[in-house]
Short mmCIF file of C-alpha atoms in Angstrom, two decimals:
data_model
loop_
_atom_site.label_atom_id
_atom_site.label_comp_id
_atom_site.label_asym_id
_atom_site.label_seq_id
_atom_site.Cartn_x
_atom_site.Cartn_y
_atom_site.Cartn_z
CA UNK A 72 0.00 0.00 0.00
CA UNK A 73 1.29 3.44 -0.88
CA UNK A 74 1.04 6.12 1.79
CA UNK A 75 1.27 9.85 1.03
CA UNK A 76 0.76 11.66 4.30
CA UNK A 77 -0.94 15.03 4.57
CA UNK A 78 -1.41 16.90 7.83
CA UNK A 79 -3.05 20.03 9.08
CA UNK A 80 -2.14 22.22 12.02
CA UNK A 81 -5.25 22.98 14.00
CA UNK A 82 -5.68 26.19 15.99
CA UNK A 83 -5.98 26.38 19.75
CA UNK A 84 -9.56 25.80 20.78
CA UNK A 85 -11.49 27.71 23.40
CA UNK A 86 -10.87 24.88 25.87
CA UNK A 87 -7.30 26.11 26.27
CA UNK A 88 -5.37 23.11 24.97
CA UNK A 89 -3.59 22.39 21.73
CA UNK A 90 -5.82 20.26 19.52
CA UNK A 91 -4.28 17.23 17.88
CA UNK A 92 -2.88 17.61 14.41
CA UNK A 93 -5.37 15.68 12.28
CA UNK A 94 -3.88 13.70 9.39
CA UNK A 95 -5.74 11.61 6.79
CA UNK A 96 -3.69 9.56 4.35
CA UNK A 97 -5.06 8.47 0.95
CA UNK A 98 -4.53 4.70 0.70
CA UNK A 99 -3.86 2.55 -2.34
CA UNK A 100 -5.95 -0.47 -1.36
CA UNK A 101 -5.64 -2.46 -4.59
CA UNK A 102 -8.89 -3.45 -6.27
CA UNK A 103 -10.99 -1.52 -3.73
CA UNK A 104 -9.57 1.86 -4.80
CA UNK A 105 -8.84 1.08 -8.47
CA UNK A 106 -12.08 -0.59 -9.60
CA UNK A 107 -13.95 1.53 -12.15
CA UNK A 108 -17.40 0.01 -11.76
CA UNK A 109 -19.93 2.65 -10.78
CA UNK A 110 -20.31 3.08 -7.03
CA UNK A 111 -23.79 3.24 -5.52
CA UNK A 112 -22.86 3.37 -1.85
CA UNK A 113 -20.39 2.12 0.76
CA UNK A 114 -20.59 0.24 4.04
CA UNK A 115 -17.60 -0.34 6.31
CA UNK A 116 -18.12 -2.51 9.39
CA UNK A 117 -17.45 -6.02 10.67
CA UNK A 118 -19.75 -8.24 8.57
CA UNK A 119 -18.42 -11.62 9.72
CA UNK A 120 -17.79 -10.99 13.42
CA UNK A 121 -14.01 -11.56 13.35
CA UNK A 122 -13.25 -8.13 14.85
CA UNK A 123 -12.05 -6.59 11.58
CA UNK A 124 -13.92 -4.10 9.40
CA UNK A 125 -15.09 -5.29 5.99
CA UNK A 126 -16.41 -3.25 3.06
CA UNK A 127 -19.35 -3.54 0.68
CA UNK A 128 -19.38 -1.27 -2.37
CA UNK A 129 -22.84 -1.52 -3.89
CA UNK A 130 -23.47 -1.41 -7.61
CA UNK A 131 -24.43 1.87 -9.18
CA UNK A 132 -24.76 2.47 -12.91
CA UNK A 133 -23.67 4.92 -15.60
CA UNK A 134 -26.38 7.59 -15.49
CA UNK A 135 -25.18 9.18 -18.75
CA UNK A 136 -26.58 6.32 -20.87
CA UNK A 137 -29.15 3.54 -20.75
CA UNK A 138 -28.68 1.95 -17.30
CA UNK A 139 -27.04 -1.44 -17.03
CA UNK A 140 -27.19 -3.65 -13.95
CA UNK A 141 -23.89 -4.24 -12.16
CA UNK A 142 -22.50 -6.51 -9.44
CA UNK A 143 -21.65 -5.22 -5.98
CA UNK A 144 -18.18 -5.80 -4.52
CA UNK A 145 -17.61 -7.39 -1.11
CA UNK A 146 -14.19 -7.02 0.51
CA UNK A 147 -13.01 -8.84 3.62
CA UNK A 148 -10.64 -6.93 5.89
CA UNK A 149 -7.74 -8.47 7.82
CA UNK A 150 -7.48 -5.71 10.44
CA UNK A 151 -4.12 -4.60 9.05
CA UNK A 152 -5.39 -2.34 6.31
CA UNK A 153 -5.74 -4.94 3.56
CA UNK A 154 -9.02 -5.83 1.84
CA UNK A 155 -9.57 -8.84 -0.41
CA UNK A 156 -12.37 -9.07 -2.99
CA UNK A 157 -14.71 -12.04 -2.53
CA UNK A 158 -15.61 -12.69 -6.16
CA UNK A 159 -17.85 -15.70 -5.49
CA UNK A 160 -19.96 -14.32 -2.66
CA UNK A 161 -23.73 -14.12 -3.02
CA UNK A 162 -23.63 -10.37 -2.33
CA UNK A 163 -20.89 -9.82 -4.91
CA UNK A 164 -22.97 -11.68 -7.47
CA UNK A 165 -26.14 -9.67 -6.81
CA UNK A 166 -26.57 -7.89 -10.15
CA UNK A 167 -28.61 -4.76 -9.47
CA UNK A 168 -29.21 -1.07 -9.97
CA UNK A 169 -27.80 -0.69 -6.49
CA UNK A 170 -27.65 2.34 -4.24
CA UNK A 171 -26.92 2.13 -0.49
CA UNK A 172 -26.62 -0.82 1.88
CA UNK A 173 -27.70 -1.18 5.49
CA UNK A 174 -26.62 -3.82 8.01
CA UNK A 175 -28.32 -5.27 11.10
CA UNK A 176 -29.25 -8.67 12.54
CA UNK A 177 -32.91 -8.66 11.52
CA UNK A 178 -33.51 -12.33 12.41
CA UNK A 179 -31.63 -12.22 15.75
CA UNK A 180 -29.47 -15.26 15.00
CA UNK A 181 -26.11 -13.62 15.72
CA UNK A 182 -25.15 -13.04 12.08
CA UNK A 183 -25.36 -9.64 10.44
CA UNK A 184 -27.86 -9.35 7.57
CA UNK A 185 -28.01 -6.75 4.81
CA UNK A 186 -30.36 -4.74 2.65
CA UNK A 187 -29.12 -3.33 -0.66
CA UNK A 188 -31.47 -0.55 -1.76
CA UNK A 189 -32.06 -0.75 -5.49
CA UNK A 190 -33.38 1.80 -7.93
CA UNK A 191 -35.40 1.82 -11.16
CA UNK A 192 -38.12 -0.50 -9.85
CA UNK A 193 -35.76 -3.46 -9.77
CA UNK A 194 -36.61 -4.63 -6.25
CA UNK A 195 -34.20 -4.29 -3.35
CA UNK A 196 -31.98 -7.11 -2.10
CA UNK A 197 -32.71 -8.60 1.34
CA UNK A 198 -29.82 -10.87 2.36
CA UNK A 199 -29.75 -13.12 5.42
CA UNK A 200 -26.35 -13.77 6.99
CA UNK A 201 -25.74 -17.49 7.46
CA UNK A 202 -22.36 -17.31 9.17
CA UNK A 203 -18.96 -18.31 7.73
CA UNK A 204 -19.18 -15.35 5.31
CA UNK A 205 -22.22 -16.78 3.55
CA UNK A 206 -25.46 -14.99 2.66
CA UNK A 207 -28.84 -16.05 1.35
CA UNK A 208 -30.99 -13.66 -0.69
CA UNK A 209 -34.67 -13.80 0.33
CA UNK A 210 -36.39 -13.27 -3.02
CA UNK A 211 -39.91 -13.89 -1.72
CA UNK A 212 -39.74 -10.98 0.73
CA UNK A 213 -41.88 -7.90 -0.03
CA UNK A 214 -38.66 -5.90 0.42
CA UNK A 215 -37.72 -7.38 -2.96
CA UNK A 216 -41.10 -7.86 -4.61
CA UNK A 217 -42.31 -4.30 -3.85
CA UNK A 218 -40.64 -2.65 -6.82
CA UNK A 219 -39.68 0.78 -5.55
CA UNK A 220 -36.97 3.26 -6.44
CA UNK A 221 -34.97 2.88 -3.23
CA UNK A 222 -31.91 5.05 -2.69
CA UNK A 223 -31.34 4.15 0.95
CA UNK A 224 -32.82 2.27 3.90
CA UNK A 225 -32.79 2.35 7.68
CA UNK A 226 -33.60 -0.18 10.43
CA UNK A 227 -35.17 0.63 13.82
CA UNK A 228 -37.31 -1.11 16.40
CA UNK A 229 -40.22 1.29 15.89
CA UNK A 230 -42.66 -0.51 18.21
CA UNK A 231 -40.13 -1.67 20.84
CA UNK A 232 -41.00 -5.36 20.47
CA UNK A 233 -37.42 -6.60 20.07
CA UNK A 234 -37.77 -7.07 16.30
CA UNK A 235 -36.24 -4.66 13.80
CA UNK A 236 -38.49 -2.80 11.39
CA UNK A 237 -37.40 -1.34 8.06
CA UNK A 238 -37.95 1.86 6.09
CA UNK A 239 -37.05 1.84 2.39
CA UNK A 240 -36.43 5.44 1.24
CA UNK A 241 -37.70 5.97 -2.29
CA UNK A 242 -37.07 8.59 -4.97
CA UNK A 243 -34.38 10.74 -3.33
CA UNK A 244 -33.35 12.32 -6.62
CA UNK A 245 -36.50 11.52 -8.58
CA UNK A 246 -40.06 12.84 -8.47
CA UNK A 247 -42.07 12.52 -5.25
CA UNK A 248 -43.38 9.08 -4.35
CA UNK A 249 -44.19 7.04 -1.25
CA UNK A 250 -41.57 5.16 0.77
CA UNK A 251 -42.08 1.60 2.02
CA UNK A 252 -42.40 0.90 5.75
CA UNK A 253 -42.19 -2.71 6.99
CA UNK A 254 -42.86 -4.30 10.36
CA UNK A 255 -40.35 -7.02 11.17
CA UNK A 256 -41.14 -10.25 13.02
CA UNK A 257 -37.61 -10.78 14.35
CA UNK A 258 -37.18 -13.91 12.24
CA UNK A 259 -36.48 -12.32 8.86
CA UNK A 260 -40.07 -11.69 7.81
CA UNK A 261 -41.35 -8.22 6.92
CA UNK A 262 -44.91 -6.99 6.38
CA UNK A 263 -45.59 -3.69 4.67
CA UNK A 264 -47.77 -1.38 6.74
CA UNK A 265 -49.58 1.87 6.04
CA UNK A 266 -48.74 4.94 8.07
CA UNK A 267 -48.56 8.62 7.15
CA UNK A 268 -44.79 8.55 7.46
CA UNK A 269 -44.58 6.18 4.49
CA UNK A 270 -47.65 7.12 2.51
CA UNK A 271 -46.97 10.84 2.09
CA UNK A 272 -45.20 11.48 -1.20
CA UNK A 273 -41.69 12.92 -1.06
CA UNK A 274 -38.23 12.43 -2.53
CA UNK A 275 -36.63 10.74 0.45
CA UNK A 276 -33.05 9.59 0.73
CA UNK A 277 -31.16 9.62 4.01
CA UNK A 278 -33.91 9.15 6.58
CA UNK A 279 -32.67 8.63 10.12
CA UNK A 280 -34.17 7.28 13.34
CA UNK A 281 -33.10 8.79 16.67
CA UNK A 282 -34.63 9.26 20.11
CA UNK A 283 -35.16 13.03 20.15
CA UNK A 284 -37.02 13.26 23.46
CA UNK A 285 -35.24 10.47 25.34
CA UNK A 286 -38.40 8.43 25.95
CA UNK A 287 -36.94 5.20 24.56
CA UNK A 288 -38.93 5.29 21.30
CA UNK A 289 -37.13 6.11 18.02
CA UNK A 290 -38.32 9.27 16.29
CA UNK A 291 -37.81 9.81 12.56
CA UNK A 292 -36.48 12.57 10.35
CA UNK A 293 -37.18 12.25 6.61
CA UNK A 294 -35.27 14.51 4.19
CA UNK A 295 -36.98 15.60 0.99
CA UNK A 296 -35.24 16.64 -2.21
CA UNK A 297 -38.46 17.93 -3.77
CA UNK A 298 -40.13 19.76 -0.90
CA UNK A 299 -40.18 20.15 2.86
CA UNK A 300 -38.39 17.68 5.09
CA UNK A 301 -40.47 16.06 7.83
CA UNK A 302 -40.00 15.15 11.49
CA UNK A 303 -42.15 12.47 13.12
CA UNK A 304 -42.39 11.84 16.85
CA UNK A 305 -42.93 8.25 17.94
CA UNK A 306 -45.68 8.14 20.57
CA UNK A 307 -45.86 4.33 20.63
CA UNK A 308 -47.97 1.64 18.97
CA UNK A 309 -46.83 2.69 15.50
CA UNK A 310 -48.06 6.25 15.95
CA UNK A 311 -45.56 8.50 14.17
CA UNK A 312 -46.90 12.02 14.58
CA UNK A 313 -45.75 14.96 12.40
CA UNK A 314 -43.79 17.60 14.34
CA UNK A 315 -42.10 20.89 13.46
CA UNK A 316 -38.51 22.12 13.59
CA UNK A 317 -38.12 25.82 14.37
CA UNK A 318 -36.30 27.64 11.60
CA UNK A 319 -36.19 24.79 9.10
CA UNK A 320 -38.67 26.50 6.78
CA UNK A 321 -36.20 29.39 6.42
CA UNK A 322 -33.86 27.07 4.54
CA UNK A 323 -34.61 27.38 0.79
CA UNK A 324 -32.53 24.36 -0.23
CA UNK A 325 -33.61 20.70 -0.30
CA UNK A 326 -32.37 18.46 2.51
CA UNK A 327 -30.70 15.28 1.25
CA UNK A 328 -29.17 13.42 4.17
CA UNK A 329 -29.34 13.59 7.95
CA UNK A 330 -27.77 12.37 11.19
CA UNK A 331 -28.85 12.43 14.83
CA UNK A 332 -25.78 13.28 16.90
CA UNK A 333 -24.92 14.73 20.32
CA UNK A 334 -22.38 17.26 19.07
CA UNK A 335 -22.14 19.26 22.33
CA UNK A 336 -22.03 16.39 24.86
CA UNK A 337 -25.14 17.48 26.74
CA UNK A 338 -26.79 14.04 26.68
CA UNK A 339 -29.41 14.94 24.05
CA UNK A 340 -29.50 14.04 20.37
CA UNK A 341 -29.20 16.99 18.00
CA UNK A 342 -30.14 16.85 14.31
CA UNK A 343 -27.74 17.59 11.46
CA UNK A 344 -28.67 17.85 7.79
CA UNK A 345 -26.90 17.97 4.44
CA UNK A 346 -28.26 20.26 1.74
CA UNK A 347 -27.64 19.76 -1.96
CA UNK A 348 -27.75 22.38 -4.70
CA UNK A 349 -25.67 24.99 -2.89
CA UNK A 350 -27.28 25.05 0.54
CA UNK A 351 -25.38 25.21 3.83
CA UNK A 352 -25.10 22.18 6.05
CA UNK A 353 -27.59 22.63 8.90
CA UNK A 354 -27.46 21.78 12.58
CA UNK A 355 -30.36 21.96 15.01
CA UNK A 356 -29.70 21.85 18.75
CA UNK A 357 -31.84 19.80 21.11
CA UNK A 358 -33.05 22.18 23.82
CA UNK A 359 -35.23 19.73 25.73
CA UNK A 360 -37.11 17.54 23.24
CA UNK A 361 -37.41 20.46 20.81
CA UNK A 362 -34.99 21.65 18.15
CA UNK A 363 -33.70 25.12 17.35
CA UNK A 364 -30.97 26.37 14.96
CA UNK A 365 -27.47 26.01 16.42
CA UNK A 366 -24.71 28.60 16.22
CA UNK A 367 -22.00 27.00 14.13
CA UNK A 368 -19.22 29.55 13.83
CA UNK A 369 -17.63 29.50 10.41
CA UNK A 370 -19.29 26.18 9.53
CA UNK A 371 -22.35 28.21 8.54
CA UNK A 372 -20.46 30.24 5.95
CA UNK A 373 -19.78 27.68 3.25
CA UNK A 374 -22.33 26.33 0.80
CA UNK A 375 -22.37 22.66 -0.10
CA UNK A 376 -23.62 20.22 -2.67
CA UNK A 377 -23.70 17.35 -0.22
CA UNK A 378 -26.03 14.36 -0.13
CA UNK A 379 -24.87 13.40 3.36
CA UNK A 380 -22.62 14.19 6.27
CA UNK A 381 -20.89 12.03 8.84
CA UNK A 382 -19.65 12.51 12.40
CA UNK A 383 -16.64 11.02 14.17
CA UNK A 384 -14.02 12.04 16.71
CA UNK A 385 -11.13 12.30 14.27
CA UNK A 386 -8.67 13.66 16.85
CA UNK A 387 -9.89 11.59 19.85
CA UNK A 388 -10.30 14.73 21.97
CA UNK A 389 -13.73 13.81 23.36
CA UNK A 390 -16.10 15.55 20.94
CA UNK A 391 -17.41 14.76 17.48
CA UNK A 392 -16.06 16.37 14.32
CA UNK A 393 -18.11 16.68 11.13
CA UNK A 394 -17.26 15.55 7.60
CA UNK A 395 -19.30 17.00 4.72
CA UNK A 396 -18.47 15.00 1.54
CA UNK A 397 -19.35 17.19 -1.45
CA UNK A 398 -20.43 16.19 -4.94
CA UNK A 399 -18.38 17.90 -7.69
CA UNK A 400 -16.36 20.02 -5.26
CA UNK A 401 -13.86 19.86 -2.42
CA UNK A 402 -15.23 18.28 0.72
CA UNK A 403 -15.26 19.91 4.17
CA UNK A 404 -14.01 18.91 7.60
CA UNK A 405 -15.25 20.88 10.61
CA UNK A 406 -13.31 20.41 13.84
CA UNK A 407 -15.45 20.61 16.94
CA UNK A 408 -14.14 23.43 19.13
CA UNK A 409 -15.77 22.09 22.28
CA UNK A 410 -17.85 25.21 22.85
CA UNK A 411 -20.70 24.44 20.48
CA UNK A 412 -18.96 25.85 17.40
CA UNK A 413 -16.83 24.39 14.62
CA UNK A 414 -13.69 25.42 12.75
CA UNK A 415 -13.38 24.58 9.09
CA UNK A 416 -9.93 23.10 8.52
CA UNK A 417 -7.90 22.55 5.36
CA UNK A 418 -6.66 19.06 4.57
CA UNK A 419 -4.62 18.71 1.34
CA UNK A 420 -5.67 15.59 -0.52
CA UNK A 421 -9.16 15.70 0.93
CA UNK A 422 -10.66 19.16 1.25
CA UNK A 423 -8.92 20.51 -1.87
CA UNK A 424 -9.82 17.61 -4.17
CA UNK A 425 -12.90 17.38 -6.37
CA UNK A 426 -14.93 14.34 -5.37
CA UNK A 427 -18.30 13.08 -6.56
CA UNK A 428 -19.17 11.86 -3.10
CA UNK A 429 -22.39 9.90 -2.85
CA UNK A 430 -21.63 7.94 0.32
CA UNK A 431 -19.23 7.93 3.25
CA UNK A 432 -18.54 5.53 6.12
CA UNK A 433 -16.36 5.92 9.22
CA UNK A 434 -14.70 2.96 10.96
CA UNK A 435 -11.38 2.14 12.59
CA UNK A 436 -10.50 -0.46 9.96
CA UNK A 437 -7.04 -1.33 11.28
CA UNK A 438 -7.91 -1.31 15.01
CA UNK A 439 -5.39 1.38 15.98
CA UNK A 440 -7.94 3.48 17.89
CA UNK A 441 -8.34 6.15 15.20
CA UNK A 442 -11.42 6.61 13.01
CA UNK A 443 -10.74 6.13 9.28
CA UNK A 444 -12.78 7.39 6.32
CA UNK A 445 -14.21 5.57 3.28
CA UNK A 446 -15.63 7.72 0.50
CA UNK A 447 -17.87 6.38 -2.27
CA UNK A 448 -18.31 8.29 -5.52
CA UNK A 449 -21.03 8.26 -8.17
CA UNK A 450 -20.29 10.78 -10.95
CA UNK A 451 -22.40 11.48 -14.03
CA UNK A 452 -20.23 9.24 -16.21
CA UNK A 453 -17.46 6.67 -15.75
CA UNK A 454 -13.88 7.78 -15.14
CA UNK A 455 -11.45 8.40 -12.30
CA UNK A 456 -14.22 10.34 -10.56
CA UNK A 457 -15.99 7.09 -9.67
CA UNK A 458 -13.10 5.48 -7.80
CA UNK A 459 -13.69 4.57 -4.16
CA UNK A 460 -11.41 6.53 -1.80
CA UNK A 461 -9.99 5.15 1.44
CA UNK A 462 -8.30 7.46 3.97
CA UNK A 463 -6.29 6.23 6.93
CA UNK A 464 -6.32 8.39 10.06
CA UNK A 465 -2.65 9.08 10.81
CA UNK A 466 -3.16 11.70 13.49
CA UNK A 467 0.19 11.73 15.36
CA UNK A 468 0.41 11.18 19.12
CA UNK A 469 -3.23 10.14 19.24
CA UNK A 470 -5.24 10.58 22.41
CA UNK A 471 -6.88 7.76 24.32
CA UNK A 472 -10.04 6.02 23.15
CA UNK A 473 -12.50 3.23 23.84
CA UNK A 474 -14.82 1.23 21.57
CA UNK A 475 -18.05 -0.31 22.84
CA UNK A 476 -19.69 -3.28 21.11
CA UNK A 477 -23.17 -4.33 22.23
CA UNK A 478 -25.10 -7.61 22.00
CA UNK A 479 -28.81 -7.54 22.66
CA UNK A 480 -30.79 -10.40 24.20
CA UNK A 481 -34.29 -9.11 24.96
CA UNK A 482 -33.54 -6.23 22.59
CA UNK A 483 -32.65 -6.85 18.95
CA UNK A 484 -29.34 -8.71 18.72
CA UNK A 485 -27.40 -5.85 17.07
CA UNK A 486 -28.69 -3.41 19.74
CA UNK A 487 -29.96 -0.94 17.14
CA UNK A 488 -31.42 1.98 19.11
CA UNK A 489 -29.32 1.39 22.23
CA UNK A 490 -27.87 4.47 23.94
CA UNK A 491 -24.30 4.46 25.25
CA UNK A 492 -23.04 7.19 27.56
CA UNK A 493 -19.32 7.25 28.38
CA UNK A 494 -18.24 9.45 31.30
CA UNK A 495 -14.57 10.32 31.75
CA UNK A 496 -12.43 13.08 33.22
CA UNK A 497 -10.83 14.82 30.24
CA UNK A 498 -8.56 17.81 30.88
CA UNK A 499 -9.74 17.97 34.49
CA UNK A 500 -13.44 18.17 33.53
CA UNK A 501 -16.13 15.50 33.52
CA UNK A 502 -17.21 14.86 29.92
CA UNK A 503 -20.31 12.83 29.07
CA UNK A 504 -20.40 11.46 25.52
CA UNK A 505 -23.57 9.97 24.04
CA UNK A 506 -23.85 7.62 21.07
CA UNK A 507 -26.93 5.85 19.73
CA UNK A 508 -26.40 2.65 17.74
CA UNK A 509 -27.95 2.99 14.28
CA UNK A 510 -28.31 1.01 11.07
CA UNK A 511 -28.10 3.34 8.10
CA UNK A 512 -25.69 6.27 8.35
CA UNK A 513 -26.34 9.56 6.54
CA UNK A 514 -27.28 8.47 3.00
CA UNK A 515 -26.36 5.35 1.01
CA UNK A 516 -23.90 4.50 3.78
CA UNK A 517 -23.33 2.37 6.86
CA UNK A 518 -20.65 2.96 9.48
CA UNK A 519 -19.55 0.67 12.30
CA UNK A 520 -22.09 -0.65 14.81
CA UNK A 521 -19.28 -0.69 17.39
CA UNK A 522 -19.23 2.81 18.87
CA UNK A 523 -15.97 4.76 19.11
CA UNK A 524 -15.28 7.36 21.80
CA UNK A 525 -12.24 9.65 21.97
CA UNK A 526 -11.01 10.16 25.54
CA UNK A 527 -8.34 12.86 25.26
CA UNK A 528 -5.94 12.51 28.20
CA UNK A 529 -8.24 10.20 30.19
CA UNK A 530 -6.63 6.81 30.82
CA UNK A 531 -9.72 5.45 32.54
CA UNK A 532 -13.47 5.63 31.93
CA UNK A 533 -15.42 6.56 35.04
CA UNK A 534 -18.70 5.03 33.85
CA UNK A 535 -20.26 3.39 30.82
CA UNK A 536 -24.04 3.51 30.94
CA UNK A 537 -26.16 1.51 28.50
CA UNK A 538 -29.85 2.08 27.93
CA UNK A 539 -31.01 -0.89 25.90
CA UNK A 540 -33.96 -0.70 23.46
CA UNK A 541 -35.85 -2.99 25.86
CA UNK A 542 -35.66 -0.23 28.49
CA UNK A 543 -33.13 -2.04 30.66
CA UNK A 544 -30.17 -0.04 31.94
CA UNK A 545 -26.67 -1.26 32.70
CA UNK A 546 -23.68 0.45 34.33
CA UNK A 547 -19.98 -0.42 34.16
CA UNK A 548 -17.46 1.52 36.25
CA UNK A 549 -13.71 2.18 36.18
CA UNK A 550 -12.83 0.68 32.80
CA UNK A 551 -9.33 1.16 31.33
CA UNK A 552 -9.00 3.20 28.13
CA UNK A 553 -7.67 1.95 24.78
CA UNK A 554 -9.66 -1.24 24.47
CA UNK A 555 -12.76 -2.72 22.85
CA UNK A 556 -15.39 -3.51 25.48
CA UNK A 557 -18.06 -6.06 24.54
CA UNK A 558 -21.25 -5.81 26.58
CA UNK A 559 -24.19 -8.25 26.57
CA UNK A 560 -27.65 -7.13 27.65
CA UNK A 561 -28.50 -8.62 31.06
CA UNK A 562 -31.36 -11.12 31.21
#
């Protein structure tokens, strides 16, 4: 692998310490980064449970001519930065008009399963994990036989019954249409149901479930590329009630992708949005189960053409930084200043390069404690602009970290919807970091289900608190830093 290191010197933040010097290195990863087949979306997480991140690049198509179906590409990682193409895998041989992919254990058997969202009415791919790197496509499922125009998908336990449900997001960059909402039975079966959230017509891509009000029930934000985005509060028993977001109507640009994220470490999920067609990335602060526009500093000054954004603690300082992958322009990185604002930083080889970013996933693929970046591209026509980009996080003198991997028992096995709060003393102050496990990240993307926390100078975690989707809570105290902690839901 060829490494060409780029670094940026970050300014002193308002917390009075020198921020780490972030460095992302473009990686030559063989077939993964040289394959010219069109790229629909990327997922980077541990598919086979061996502790190493794997990659699925879903099939796109050349949009400048009559579409042709393509195979996806499945790569197994060895935890040392190398990825090998599995040419004979069922997922690799799924010939589709593919877009994004989403991973969860929808039949609760301990193996991760996948959905590949497919466009042009071709029927999406529902794949059951069988273990030993094998998958079975369930062709009789309505997820496949309901011929939508799916750009993305997202899992959540909407009704808190321990079984994952599924939303297929249709027509993100096409005319308005309905999305498909399915109730899961926890055994791999899905039944399409009718609710306003799915039956209202919109151009929906990167929908995202997150518990806005902290009541244990996942709420839903649905972007809309052809009209107003929509927020739905989950009041239980499949009641998803339309709600408003103060100030969102002032934004004249369509919202493409979204993420729920606690950017200011106050224990509440905030809502971030990507805007295509020249709009600014948006961030709405949770002020007690309601949302209001956040003050971003210079992050509010730069227009984007972004279908998604992603969040990760790139410098391991204890707060989340934001990546805005642009289409047809340089991408942005905003370093969290720890005071509720962000500083846009320059990163040669990333922020000054023209990408056609359609997907992005964050995972520590080589298990060195630093979050790496995978960028998928889908340009108008084939060429170097469609190559997948892999960036290794080479931040020097990295701070401490911890990764938390959950296994549900009463809750769904992959613990989708679980809340993890890590409390540690960082720079002589108690810092509480919140993550919520999700399946479907941003738009056309899936990042790791194992949650990464930067710890700055903290060598020990004071507490790890888990709120499981079942409602159970669990507390671990005095855990050493710089390790992966696997936690099973108590019976």
